[in-house]
Amino acid sequence: MHRFFVDASQVVGKSILIDGEDVRHIRKVLRLRPGDVIEVSDSSSWEYRCRIVSVEEDAVEAVIEDKQRFAREPSLEITLYQGVPKGDRMEQVVQKCTELGVVQIVPVFMMRSVVADNGKYGKKIIRYNTIAREAAKQCRRGIVPVVTEPIYPDDFSTLADTYDLILFPYENEEKRTIKQCLRGLKEKPKRIAIIVGPEGGFSDEEAGHILFSGGISVSLGKTILRTETAGPVAAAMCMYELEMQ
């Protein structure tokens, strides 16, 4: 069944009005018609099974037949701070982390990032959010993770005010594994930040800054993972240990 995302304000009584780019997709690509059944998420708390009642050029109206709380959203909220990688690696990170239940992805320009901030990264953010939206539809998420505008390591100093736990997989960490860290927690965190370096890893200055800001360095195993692999792996480990109970 095809899934679409709307704003909660588009749910009025027993009707949902779908607009924007989804209308073209419904009309031209999927060729849905009145009577067809779809799933709609209000991107907040509820998901609906709906039946299309009209398909116009600029809007699709559907009537609600069933309403349920989100069934697939984890209670654990993970934000990935990803050192900006080169090529299409960020697209892979966004897609896989969306499938894994991450709620937000923040690109970070770090000292060893191969890609430079030339002021044009905003166009890529649009692309990344489109990828997140399509991945959320495919895996039937309740929400679409947000890919934010890029930040810099100096912004890490405020993370401790936002998150219950800040982890950064670090190639120089030889004593503490992520498993040991998560199983040693006295209380289950609700909000976790995972900070992953770019291809060249963290500089000593950046690692020290993260530690000073409340971050905990962890090892993800004996091998060194690629930057586009480390984030999804760390997110999956957190979900396994803290969510699947």
XYZ file of C-alpha atoms in Angstrom:
245
model
C 0.000 0.000 0.000
C 1.360 3.414 -0.937
C 2.248 5.768 1.944
C 2.231 9.565 2.009
C 3.161 12.206 4.571
C 1.153 15.334 5.346
C 1.194 18.028 7.987
C -1.213 17.512 10.880
C -3.085 20.649 9.749
C -4.087 18.828 6.549
C -6.156 16.355 8.558
C -9.598 17.913 9.014
C -12.333 15.809 10.547
C -12.637 12.631 8.497
C -10.807 14.033 5.479
C -7.173 14.470 4.487
C -6.043 16.828 1.739
C -2.788 15.896 0.004
C -1.032 18.619 -1.966
C 2.389 19.490 -3.350
C 4.669 17.101 -5.210
C 2.748 14.038 -3.973
C -0.208 15.025 -6.147
C 1.816 14.668 -9.336
C 3.199 11.349 -8.086
C -0.298 10.052 -7.339
C -1.735 11.226 -10.673
C 1.102 10.684 -13.132
C 3.287 7.935 -11.684
C 1.094 5.734 -9.510
C -2.078 6.571 -11.481
C -4.264 6.199 -8.420
C -7.948 6.889 -8.779
C -10.975 7.495 -6.520
C -11.656 4.314 -4.589
C -7.990 3.355 -4.210
C -6.739 2.842 -0.642
C -3.588 4.572 0.660
C -1.768 5.105 3.957
C -1.167 8.608 5.273
C 0.977 9.779 8.197
C 0.379 13.136 9.864
C 4.143 13.320 10.625
C 3.322 13.774 14.300
C 1.503 10.929 16.056
C -1.097 9.272 13.846
C -1.253 7.172 10.717
C -4.389 6.563 8.685
C -5.784 4.128 6.180
C -7.679 6.244 3.700
C -9.735 5.888 0.533
C -9.247 8.432 -2.219
C -12.434 10.336 -3.059
C -11.112 12.872 -5.589
C -7.991 13.429 -7.657
C -7.618 16.969 -8.945
C -4.698 18.659 -10.661
C -3.461 20.392 -7.516
C -4.905 18.281 -4.688
C -5.993 14.791 -3.703
C -8.721 14.293 -1.109
C -9.047 11.092 0.885
C -11.517 9.986 3.535
C -10.226 8.317 6.703
C -11.304 4.712 7.250
C -8.962 3.789 10.106
C -6.738 5.706 12.550
C -3.876 4.287 14.612
C -0.947 5.544 16.664
C 2.435 5.114 14.983
C 3.339 1.442 15.043
C 6.906 1.587 13.714
C 8.513 4.623 15.321
C 11.084 3.749 18.018
C 10.866 5.483 21.375
C 14.627 6.096 21.207
C 15.453 9.351 19.404
C 18.811 9.257 17.637
C 20.405 12.214 15.880
C 23.413 11.497 13.676
C 26.055 14.203 13.310
C 27.837 13.109 10.156
C 31.200 14.503 9.073
C 30.540 15.603 5.488
C 31.856 12.862 3.156
C 32.675 13.124 -0.519
C 30.674 11.871 -3.489
C 27.316 10.212 -2.920
C 28.222 8.740 0.458
C 25.960 11.140 2.332
C 23.022 9.855 0.294
C 23.774 6.326 1.504
C 23.972 7.535 5.103
C 20.626 9.332 4.859
C 18.861 6.373 3.279
C 20.138 3.729 5.680
C 19.739 5.830 8.816
C 16.162 6.602 7.828
C 15.485 2.875 7.566
C 17.078 2.348 10.997
C 14.834 4.864 12.782
C 17.137 7.899 13.135
C 15.088 11.091 13.613
C 17.594 13.714 12.428
C 20.801 13.881 10.396
C 23.133 16.860 10.754
C 26.004 17.310 8.256
C 29.182 18.640 9.894
C 32.083 20.293 8.073
C 35.166 19.072 9.935
C 38.885 19.759 9.600
C 39.475 16.598 7.577
C 36.358 16.811 5.415
C 37.371 16.441 1.770
C 34.365 18.484 0.674
C 34.690 22.218 1.291
C 31.862 24.507 2.325
C 31.453 26.633 -0.801
C 28.074 28.031 0.112
C 26.212 25.726 -2.292
C 25.597 22.827 0.065
C 21.971 23.909 0.487
C 21.095 22.315 -2.858
C 22.359 18.995 -1.563
C 20.260 19.355 1.591
C 17.146 19.475 -0.599
C 18.271 16.277 -2.305
C 19.021 14.564 1.009
C 15.596 15.398 2.420
C 13.984 13.964 -0.700
C 15.961 10.744 -0.181
C 14.869 10.642 3.471
C 11.244 11.095 2.456
C 11.351 8.284 -0.109
C 13.142 5.959 2.315
C 10.570 6.749 5.022
C 7.775 5.805 2.622
C 9.486 2.569 1.653
C 10.057 1.388 5.234
C 6.696 2.800 6.420
C 8.061 5.192 9.011
C 5.674 7.407 10.930
C 7.853 10.487 10.416
C 10.367 11.684 7.859
C 13.799 12.345 9.408
C 15.062 15.869 8.858
C 18.431 16.553 7.229
C 19.441 19.959 8.565
C 21.727 22.670 7.274
C 25.416 21.874 7.961
C 27.161 22.966 11.143
C 30.759 23.127 12.426
C 32.458 21.360 15.363
C 32.279 24.556 17.448
C 28.529 23.918 17.693
C 29.125 20.703 19.653
C 29.560 22.684 22.868
C 25.780 22.868 23.381
C 24.983 19.193 22.731
C 25.012 18.243 26.415
C 21.988 20.499 26.943
C 19.997 18.581 24.323
C 20.935 14.902 24.592
C 21.002 12.291 27.351
C 23.985 10.552 25.749
C 26.626 11.682 23.239
C 28.649 8.960 21.520
C 31.438 9.292 19.030
C 32.979 6.245 17.381
C 36.719 6.927 17.539
C 39.458 4.898 15.883
C 41.857 5.643 18.762
C 39.516 4.255 21.428
C 40.931 0.870 22.458
C 39.311 0.188 25.828
C 35.596 1.010 25.710
C 33.309 -0.598 23.145
C 29.868 0.748 22.339
C 28.428 -2.441 23.826
C 30.157 -1.829 27.152
C 29.059 1.791 27.156
C 25.393 1.053 26.461
C 25.149 -1.864 28.881
C 26.806 0.169 31.594
C 24.190 2.919 31.564
C 22.233 3.318 34.799
C 19.203 4.772 33.021
C 17.906 4.269 29.510
C 18.475 7.460 27.508
C 15.686 8.911 25.403
C 17.772 11.170 23.165
C 21.159 10.131 21.774
C 23.638 12.008 19.590
C 26.085 9.986 17.488
C 29.015 11.929 16.027
C 30.874 10.379 13.091
C 33.985 11.823 11.495
C 34.628 12.220 7.744
C 36.956 10.036 5.648
C 40.046 11.296 7.463
C 38.537 10.844 10.916
C 38.576 13.332 13.773
C 41.487 15.674 14.347
C 42.961 15.581 17.846
C 41.467 19.019 18.458
C 37.973 17.897 17.417
C 38.145 14.725 19.515
C 39.194 16.755 22.539
C 36.419 19.255 21.950
C 33.799 16.493 21.778
C 35.096 14.926 24.977
C 35.040 18.309 26.723
C 31.438 18.793 25.497
C 30.291 15.568 27.193
C 30.923 13.049 24.442
C 31.989 9.462 25.139
C 34.454 7.840 22.745
C 33.615 4.241 21.817
C 34.939 1.519 19.560
C 32.646 -0.156 17.022
C 34.898 -3.191 16.707
C 38.378 -4.279 15.688
C 38.156 -3.017 12.114
C 38.112 0.592 10.916
C 34.784 1.332 9.244
C 34.207 3.706 6.355
C 32.508 6.952 7.292
C 29.285 6.000 5.485
C 29.223 2.698 7.389
C 30.026 3.905 10.909
C 26.874 5.991 11.443
C 24.360 3.307 10.432
C 26.285 0.663 12.393
C 26.353 2.770 15.563
C 22.653 3.594 15.170
C 21.779 -0.077 14.674
C 23.754 -1.055 17.779
C 21.950 1.569 19.871
C 18.572 0.422 18.579
C 19.394 -3.218 19.283
C 20.609 -2.599 22.809
C 18.155 0.075 23.954
C 15.041 -0.341 21.811
C 14.605 -4.052 21.094
C 13.717 -5.184 24.603
